[in-house]
Coordinates of C-alpha atoms in Angstrom, one line a residue:
M241 CA 28.3 -200.8 -3.3
D242 CA 29.7 -199.4 -6.6
K243 CA 29.8 -195.8 -4.9
I244 CA 31.9 -197.2 -2.2
K245 CA 34.3 -199.0 -4.1
E246 CA 35.0 -195.5 -6.2
K247 CA 35.6 -193.5 -2.9
K248 CA 38.1 -195.9 -2.0
K249 CA 40.1 -195.6 -5.4
R250 CA 40.1 -191.6 -5.1
A251 CA 44.1 -190.6 -4.9
W252 CA 44.8 -189.1 -1.5
W253 CA 46.3 -186.3 -2.8
R254 CA 43.1 -185.2 -4.4
S255 CA 41.4 -185.4 -1.0
R256 CA 39.7 -182.0 1.1
A257 CA 41.9 -182.5 3.4
A258 CA 45.3 -182.2 1.1
L259 CA 43.6 -179.5 -0.9
A260 CA 43.4 -177.9 2.7
G261 CA 46.5 -178.1 3.1
Y262 CA 47.6 -176.7 -0.5
A263 CA 46.0 -173.6 0.4
A264 CA 47.5 -173.0 3.7
L265 CA 51.1 -173.5 2.3
G266 CA 50.3 -170.8 -0.4
V267 CA 49.3 -168.3 2.1
A268 CA 52.1 -169.0 4.4
I269 CA 54.2 -168.2 1.5
L270 CA 52.9 -165.3 0.6
A271 CA 52.7 -163.9 3.7
Y272 CA 56.7 -164.8 4.1
A273 CA 57.3 -162.8 1.1
T274 CA 55.2 -160.2 2.0
L275 CA 57.2 -160.1 5.2
S276 CA 60.5 -160.2 3.6
L277 CA 59.7 -157.5 1.3
S278 CA 58.6 -155.1 4.5
S279 CA 61.7 -156.7 6.7
P280 CA 64.4 -154.0 7.3
G281 CA 67.3 -155.8 6.9
Y282 CA 70.9 -156.3 8.1
G283 CA 70.7 -153.4 10.7
V284 CA 74.1 -151.3 10.7
S285 CA 75.1 -148.1 12.6
R286 CA 75.1 -145.1 10.5
A287 CA 78.1 -143.0 12.1
T288 CA 80.2 -146.3 11.5
V289 CA 79.8 -146.2 7.3
V290 CA 81.0 -143.6 4.8
M291 CA 79.6 -142.5 1.7
G292 CA 80.3 -141.8 -1.7
D293 CA 78.2 -140.3 -5.0
V294 CA 78.6 -141.3 -8.3
A295 CA 79.1 -138.6 -10.6
K296 CA 80.6 -137.9 -13.7
G297 CA 84.0 -135.8 -14.3
R298 CA 87.5 -135.7 -14.8
L299 CA 89.4 -138.7 -13.3
E300 CA 93.0 -138.0 -12.5
V301 CA 94.2 -141.4 -12.3
R302 CA 97.2 -141.0 -9.6
V303 CA 99.0 -143.3 -7.3
H304 CA 100.6 -142.6 -4.0
G305 CA 103.2 -143.1 -1.5
N306 CA 105.8 -142.5 1.1
G307 CA 109.3 -142.0 0.7
V308 CA 112.2 -140.4 1.9
L309 CA 114.4 -137.5 0.5
K310 CA 118.1 -139.0 -0.9
P311 CA 120.9 -137.1 -2.0
L312 CA 121.7 -137.3 -5.8
S313 CA 125.6 -137.2 -5.3
E314 CA 127.4 -138.9 -2.2
Q315 CA 131.0 -140.0 -1.8
W316 CA 132.4 -142.1 0.9
L317 CA 135.6 -141.9 2.0
V318 CA 137.5 -145.0 2.6
A319 CA 141.3 -145.2 4.3
R320 CA 143.8 -145.8 1.5
V321 CA 146.2 -146.7 4.1
S322 CA 146.0 -148.0 7.7
G323 CA 146.6 -145.9 10.6
H324 CA 145.6 -144.1 14.2
V325 CA 143.2 -141.9 14.0
E326 CA 145.4 -138.8 15.2
H327 CA 142.8 -135.8 14.8
I328 CA 138.9 -135.5 13.5
E329 CA 138.8 -132.1 11.8
A330 CA 135.0 -132.5 10.7
R331 CA 132.1 -134.7 12.0
A332 CA 128.6 -135.5 10.9
G333 CA 127.2 -132.3 10.4
S334 CA 130.0 -130.4 9.5
A335 CA 130.1 -128.2 6.1
V336 CA 132.9 -128.8 4.1
S337 CA 134.8 -127.4 1.2
E338 CA 136.4 -129.5 -1.9
G339 CA 139.6 -129.7 -0.1
D340 CA 139.2 -129.6 3.5
L341 CA 140.7 -131.5 6.0
I342 CA 138.5 -134.5 7.5
V343 CA 140.4 -136.8 9.4
R344 CA 144.2 -137.1 10.1
L345 CA 146.0 -140.4 10.6
S346 CA 149.1 -141.4 12.1
N347 CA 151.7 -144.0 10.4
P348 CA 155.4 -143.7 11.6
L349 CA 156.0 -147.0 9.5
L350 CA 155.2 -145.3 6.3
L351 CA 157.5 -141.9 7.3
Q352 CA 160.4 -145.4 7.7
A353 CA 159.9 -146.7 4.7
A354 CA 160.1 -143.3 2.2
D355 CA 163.3 -142.4 4.3
Q356 CA 164.4 -145.5 3.9
L357 CA 163.8 -145.0 -0.6
R358 CA 165.2 -141.6 -0.2
N359 CA 168.9 -143.2 0.7
E360 CA 168.4 -146.2 -1.7
I361 CA 167.6 -143.7 -4.3
A362 CA 170.9 -141.4 -3.5
A363 CA 172.9 -144.3 -3.1
Q364 CA 171.8 -145.5 -6.4
V365 CA 172.6 -142.4 -8.0
A366 CA 175.8 -141.9 -6.9
E367 CA 176.1 -145.8 -7.9
R368 CA 175.2 -144.8 -11.2
R369 CA 177.6 -141.6 -11.6
A370 CA 180.2 -143.6 -10.0
L371 CA 179.7 -146.5 -12.9
S372 CA 179.5 -143.4 -15.5
E373 CA 182.6 -142.2 -15.1
R374 CA 184.6 -145.9 -15.3
L375 CA 182.8 -147.1 -18.2
R376 CA 184.3 -143.3 -19.6
S377 CA 187.5 -143.8 -18.9
D378 CA 187.6 -147.6 -20.0
M379 CA 186.2 -146.3 -23.6
L380 CA 189.0 -143.4 -23.6
D381 CA 191.6 -146.0 -23.3
R382 CA 189.7 -148.1 -26.0
E383 CA 189.6 -145.4 -28.3
V384 CA 193.9 -144.3 -27.5
A385 CA 194.5 -147.8 -28.8
Q386 CA 192.7 -147.6 -31.4
L387 CA 194.5 -144.5 -32.5
R388 CA 197.7 -146.3 -32.1
T389 CA 196.8 -148.9 -34.4
V390 CA 195.2 -146.4 -36.6
R391 CA 198.4 -144.3 -36.5
D392 CA 201.2 -148.2 -36.7
L393 CA 198.7 -148.5 -39.8
E394 CA 199.7 -145.5 -41.8
G395 CA 203.1 -146.0 -41.0
A396 CA 203.3 -149.4 -42.1
R397 CA 201.6 -148.0 -45.4
F398 CA 203.9 -145.3 -45.9
Q399 CA 207.0 -147.6 -45.6
L400 CA 205.0 -150.3 -48.2
E401 CA 204.3 -147.1 -50.6
R402 CA 208.4 -146.7 -50.2
E403 CA 209.6 -149.9 -50.8
T404 CA 207.1 -150.6 -53.5
A405 CA 208.7 -147.7 -55.5
L406 CA 212.1 -149.4 -54.8
V407 CA 211.0 -152.3 -55.9
N408 CA 209.7 -151.1 -59.4
S409 CA 213.1 -149.0 -60.0
D410 CA 216.3 -149.9 -60.9
L411 CA 217.3 -150.0 -57.1
G412 CA 215.2 -152.8 -56.5
R413 CA 218.1 -154.8 -55.1
L414 CA 218.3 -152.5 -52.5
I415 CA 215.7 -154.6 -50.7
S416 CA 215.2 -157.6 -50.3
E417 CA 212.2 -159.8 -51.0
I418 CA 211.9 -161.3 -48.0
D419 CA 211.4 -157.7 -46.1
Y420 CA 209.1 -156.8 -48.7
N421 CA 206.6 -159.1 -48.4
R422 CA 207.2 -158.7 -44.2
T423 CA 206.2 -155.1 -44.8
K424 CA 202.7 -156.1 -47.0
L425 CA 201.8 -158.2 -44.0
N426 CA 202.6 -156.0 -41.1
V427 CA 200.7 -153.6 -43.0
S428 CA 197.1 -156.1 -44.0
Q429 CA 197.4 -157.3 -39.9
L430 CA 197.4 -153.8 -38.8
D431 CA 194.4 -152.9 -41.3
K432 CA 192.4 -156.0 -39.2
T433 CA 193.7 -154.9 -36.2
V434 CA 191.8 -151.5 -36.6
K435 CA 188.4 -152.9 -37.8
L436 CA 188.5 -155.1 -34.8
E437 CA 189.2 -151.9 -32.7
R438 CA 186.7 -150.3 -34.3
D439 CA 183.9 -153.1 -33.8
R440 CA 185.4 -153.7 -30.1
I441 CA 184.8 -149.9 -29.7
A442 CA 180.7 -150.1 -30.8
S443 CA 180.5 -153.0 -29.1
F444 CA 181.6 -151.3 -25.7
R445 CA 179.4 -148.4 -26.3
S446 CA 176.4 -150.7 -26.5
Q447 CA 177.6 -152.3 -23.2
V448 CA 177.8 -149.0 -21.7
S449 CA 174.1 -148.0 -22.4
A450 CA 172.8 -151.3 -21.4
E451 CA 174.7 -150.8 -18.1
L452 CA 173.8 -147.1 -17.6
A453 CA 170.1 -148.4 -19.2
A454 CA 169.6 -150.9 -16.0
Q455 CA 171.0 -148.9 -13.4
D456 CA 168.3 -145.8 -14.6
A457 CA 165.7 -148.6 -14.4
E458 CA 166.2 -149.4 -11.3
I459 CA 166.5 -145.8 -9.7
D460 CA 163.0 -145.0 -11.8
R461 CA 161.7 -148.2 -10.0
L462 CA 162.9 -146.9 -6.9
R463 CA 161.4 -143.6 -7.6
R464 CA 158.5 -145.1 -8.0
Q465 CA 158.0 -146.8 -4.9
L466 CA 159.0 -143.6 -3.2
Q467 CA 156.1 -141.3 -5.3
R468 CA 153.8 -144.2 -3.9
A469 CA 154.9 -143.9 -0.4
E470 CA 155.0 -140.3 -0.5
E471 CA 151.1 -140.6 -1.8
D472 CA 150.3 -143.1 1.2
I473 CA 151.8 -140.3 3.6
A474 CA 149.4 -137.7 1.6
S475 CA 146.3 -139.8 1.9
L476 CA 147.1 -139.9 6.3
E477 CA 145.4 -136.4 5.7
V478 CA 141.9 -137.3 4.5
R479 CA 140.2 -134.7 2.5
A480 CA 136.8 -133.8 0.9
P481 CA 136.6 -135.0 -2.7
I482 CA 133.6 -132.3 -2.8
A483 CA 132.1 -129.6 -1.5
G484 CA 128.9 -130.6 1.0
I485 CA 127.8 -131.9 4.7
V486 CA 129.5 -134.5 6.2
Q487 CA 126.4 -137.3 6.3
E488 CA 128.3 -140.0 8.5
S489 CA 131.5 -140.0 10.5
P490 CA 132.0 -143.3 13.1
L491 CA 135.5 -142.6 13.5
Q492 CA 136.9 -141.7 17.2
P493 CA 140.3 -140.3 18.2
G494 CA 142.7 -143.2 18.7
Q495 CA 140.5 -145.6 16.4
Q496 CA 142.8 -148.1 14.0
V497 CA 141.6 -147.8 10.7
E498 CA 142.6 -150.4 7.5
I499 CA 143.0 -150.4 4.5
G500 CA 139.3 -150.0 2.7
Q501 CA 137.4 -149.1 5.8
S502 CA 134.8 -146.3 5.6
M503 CA 135.7 -142.9 7.3
A504 CA 133.1 -140.6 6.4
R505 CA 130.3 -140.0 3.8
I506 CA 129.9 -136.5 2.2
I507 CA 127.0 -135.6 0.5
D508 CA 125.5 -132.4 -1.6
P509 CA 122.6 -131.3 0.4
A510 CA 121.9 -128.9 -2.5
A511 CA 121.0 -132.0 -5.2
L512 CA 118.5 -133.9 -3.7
Y513 CA 115.7 -136.9 -5.1
A514 CA 112.8 -138.5 -3.5
E515 CA 112.7 -142.1 -3.2
L516 CA 109.1 -143.5 -2.6
Q517 CA 107.4 -146.9 -2.0
I518 CA 104.4 -147.4 -4.3
P519 CA 102.5 -150.3 -3.3
E520 CA 103.0 -152.8 -5.4
L521 CA 98.8 -153.3 -6.5
Q522 CA 99.0 -149.5 -7.9
A523 CA 102.6 -150.0 -9.6
R524 CA 101.9 -151.7 -12.5
D525 CA 100.8 -148.7 -14.6
L526 CA 104.3 -147.1 -13.7
A527 CA 106.8 -146.1 -16.4
L528 CA 109.5 -143.7 -16.8
G529 CA 109.1 -140.0 -17.4
L530 CA 105.7 -139.6 -15.7
A531 CA 105.5 -136.5 -13.9
A532 CA 105.1 -136.2 -10.1
R533 CA 104.4 -134.1 -7.5
V534 CA 106.3 -134.7 -3.6
D535 CA 105.7 -132.9 -0.7
T536 CA 108.3 -132.5 1.7
R537 CA 106.6 -130.7 4.2
N538 CA 108.0 -127.6 3.3
G539 CA 106.8 -127.2 0.1
I540 CA 105.7 -129.3 -2.9
A541 CA 108.3 -130.3 -5.6
A542 CA 107.7 -131.5 -9.0
G543 CA 109.7 -134.0 -10.9
K544 CA 109.9 -137.0 -13.1
V545 CA 110.0 -140.8 -12.5
V546 CA 113.9 -141.9 -13.6
R547 CA 114.0 -145.1 -12.3
I548 CA 111.6 -148.2 -11.1
D549 CA 112.7 -151.2 -9.1
P550 CA 111.9 -154.3 -11.1
A551 CA 111.8 -156.2 -8.0
V552 CA 109.2 -155.9 -5.0
T553 CA 110.2 -155.5 -1.6
N554 CA 107.5 -156.1 1.4
G555 CA 104.7 -155.4 -0.6
T556 CA 106.3 -152.1 -2.5
V557 CA 108.4 -150.8 -5.3
K558 CA 110.8 -148.5 -4.8
V559 CA 110.7 -145.4 -7.5
D560 CA 113.0 -142.7 -8.0
V561 CA 111.5 -139.1 -8.8
H562 CA 114.0 -136.5 -9.7
F563 CA 112.8 -132.9 -9.3
D564 CA 112.7 -130.3 -12.1
A565 CA 113.9 -127.5 -9.8
P566 CA 116.2 -127.4 -6.7
A567 CA 114.3 -128.7 -3.6
P568 CA 112.1 -126.7 -1.6
K569 CA 114.2 -124.5 1.5
G570 CA 114.9 -126.8 4.3
S571 CA 114.8 -130.1 2.5
R572 CA 117.5 -132.7 3.4
P573 CA 118.4 -136.5 3.3
D574 CA 116.3 -139.0 5.0
L575 CA 113.3 -136.4 5.5
S576 CA 110.3 -138.2 5.5
V577 CA 108.2 -137.3 2.3
E578 CA 104.8 -138.0 0.4
G579 CA 104.5 -138.7 -3.2
G580 CA 101.8 -138.6 -6.3
I581 CA 102.7 -140.2 -9.6
D582 CA 100.3 -138.9 -12.3
I583 CA 99.4 -141.9 -14.4
Q584 CA 96.7 -140.7 -17.3
S585 CA 94.1 -138.1 -17.1
I586 CA 90.4 -139.4 -18.1
D587 CA 87.9 -137.2 -19.4
S588 CA 84.0 -137.2 -18.6
T589 CA 83.5 -140.8 -17.0
L590 CA 81.8 -142.2 -14.2
L591 CA 83.7 -141.8 -11.1
V592 CA 83.0 -142.3 -7.1
R593 CA 85.1 -142.2 -4.0
R594 CA 87.3 -145.3 -4.0
P595 CA 85.6 -147.9 -1.5
V596 CA 87.8 -150.1 0.2
M597 CA 87.9 -153.7 -1.4
A598 CA 87.4 -151.9 -5.0
R599 CA 90.5 -152.4 -7.3
P600 CA 90.9 -151.5 -10.9
G601 CA 90.0 -153.4 -13.6
Q602 CA 88.1 -155.7 -11.2
S603 CA 84.5 -156.6 -10.2
A604 CA 82.9 -156.1 -6.5
Y605 CA 79.8 -156.1 -4.6
V606 CA 79.0 -152.6 -3.2
Y607 CA 76.0 -151.2 -1.1
R608 CA 73.6 -149.0 -3.0
M609 CA 71.5 -146.5 -1.2
L610 CA 68.0 -147.3 -2.0
D611 CA 66.7 -144.4 0.3
D612 CA 68.3 -142.4 3.0
D613 CA 68.0 -145.4 5.3
R614 CA 68.4 -148.4 2.9
A615 CA 71.0 -149.5 0.4
E616 CA 70.8 -153.3 -1.6
R617 CA 73.9 -155.3 -2.5
V618 CA 74.8 -154.9 -6.0
K619 CA 78.2 -155.8 -8.1
V620 CA 80.0 -152.9 -9.9
R621 CA 82.6 -153.0 -12.4
F622 CA 85.6 -150.7 -11.8
G623 CA 87.8 -149.5 -14.1
P624 CA 90.6 -147.4 -14.0
G625 CA 91.5 -145.6 -10.7
S626 CA 93.9 -143.6 -8.1
S627 CA 94.0 -144.1 -4.2
T628 CA 91.1 -141.8 -3.7
Q629 CA 89.2 -141.9 -6.9
I630 CA 88.2 -145.0 -8.9
G631 CA 86.1 -145.1 -12.5
I632 CA 82.7 -147.1 -12.4
Q633 CA 82.5 -149.5 -15.8
Q634 CA 79.1 -150.9 -14.9
G635 CA 77.0 -151.0 -12.3
L636 CA 76.1 -147.4 -11.3
K637 CA 75.3 -144.6 -13.0
A638 CA 75.7 -140.7 -12.3
G639 CA 73.5 -139.8 -9.0
D640 CA 74.1 -143.2 -7.2
R641 CA 75.1 -143.2 -4.0
I642 CA 76.9 -146.1 -2.4
I643 CA 78.6 -147.1 0.9
T644 CA 82.6 -147.0 0.6
S645 CA 83.8 -148.1 3.8
D646 CA 84.6 -151.6 4.6
T647 CA 81.8 -154.4 4.3
S648 CA 83.6 -157.5 5.0
T649 CA 82.5 -157.7 8.3
W650 CA 78.2 -157.7 7.5
G651 CA 77.9 -161.4 6.5
D652 CA 77.1 -159.9 2.6
P653 CA 73.4 -159.4 3.2
E654 CA 71.1 -158.5 0.1
L655 CA 69.9 -155.5 2.4
I656 CA 70.8 -153.4 5.2
T657 CA 69.2 -150.3 7.4
L658 CA 71.1 -147.8 8.7
K659 CA 70.4 -147.1 12.3
D660 CA 70.9 -143.9 14.2

């Protein structure tokens, strides 16, 4: 009876059935692990992958971008006066020298205004001449009047001297005191009159100068207006300010042109620079003065970075490269080019062909080949890189081979198998 009670108290998990279940589960787990290790993994067509070998060598960190050639020297010709296009001498593509006629405009109103100003100037010059003669005549009259007064003063003084001598002699009775005083008064008045005449003449001279200066100022004003009118007439003939090529000429004969309207653009085809569009992810290490090489399709031109646009436009940064020598023969504005800018050079470093998703200074997962058919997923930290190569800081060693093509559609399996 005691044995029966002891069997009933034994725990179910210690039963023979439970122990048999444990053994079966262990066998299943071991079988699954064995099957997993021997599984071929996620299958990928060998023809769809691109591989790269990790090696130790010199890494040239270079960024690339497409762009166009642009002229260093260009000038827009704008209309200084309004008018109708009478004749177009040089169209787009024409070679011109400095001073060559580009466009001739016509504006009869400008010619009429210039003729009117010439007539006004002639009238003012004649009026000024007449005024000068009239003032000169008035001046002569005043000088004559002054001479007469001076003459009367000298006569009065002579008479006063004689009468004074008589008064002081024994013959003083021959002249009355009234006459003597009248003579003295006459001398005093004539002396004052002479001084007043001199002041009047000096004042009149100032008046003459002021009137003639006012007349001259009016004539100068009209002449400046005529000069501007003649410059406007000269502007009807639009000439090239520099030697070069007419790049644009949107005008048509008979067209009305307003002041400030663009008429032509002239560029110097011998002085060009490259404007490259560098992807923003590659532009962080750009700096002024970096060496660059530009493929113009007619040759390779070396140069330096002279400007970096501070703004990002459509995912790219504009970079201007000036050439060290004239651009290769056949280069012309707006020609599509491809350029590379040298960021830095690193000796003896691990490098590999740049995987599609690799970013300099960041970590990413790649697939490293275990043998000819299998690859495992490993985490790699990348260093500096160019558009074609990138450095390895951690996760790979020399001699490793990795898949560099796009693996984003595989679903991140830990193991893949290449299939023919």
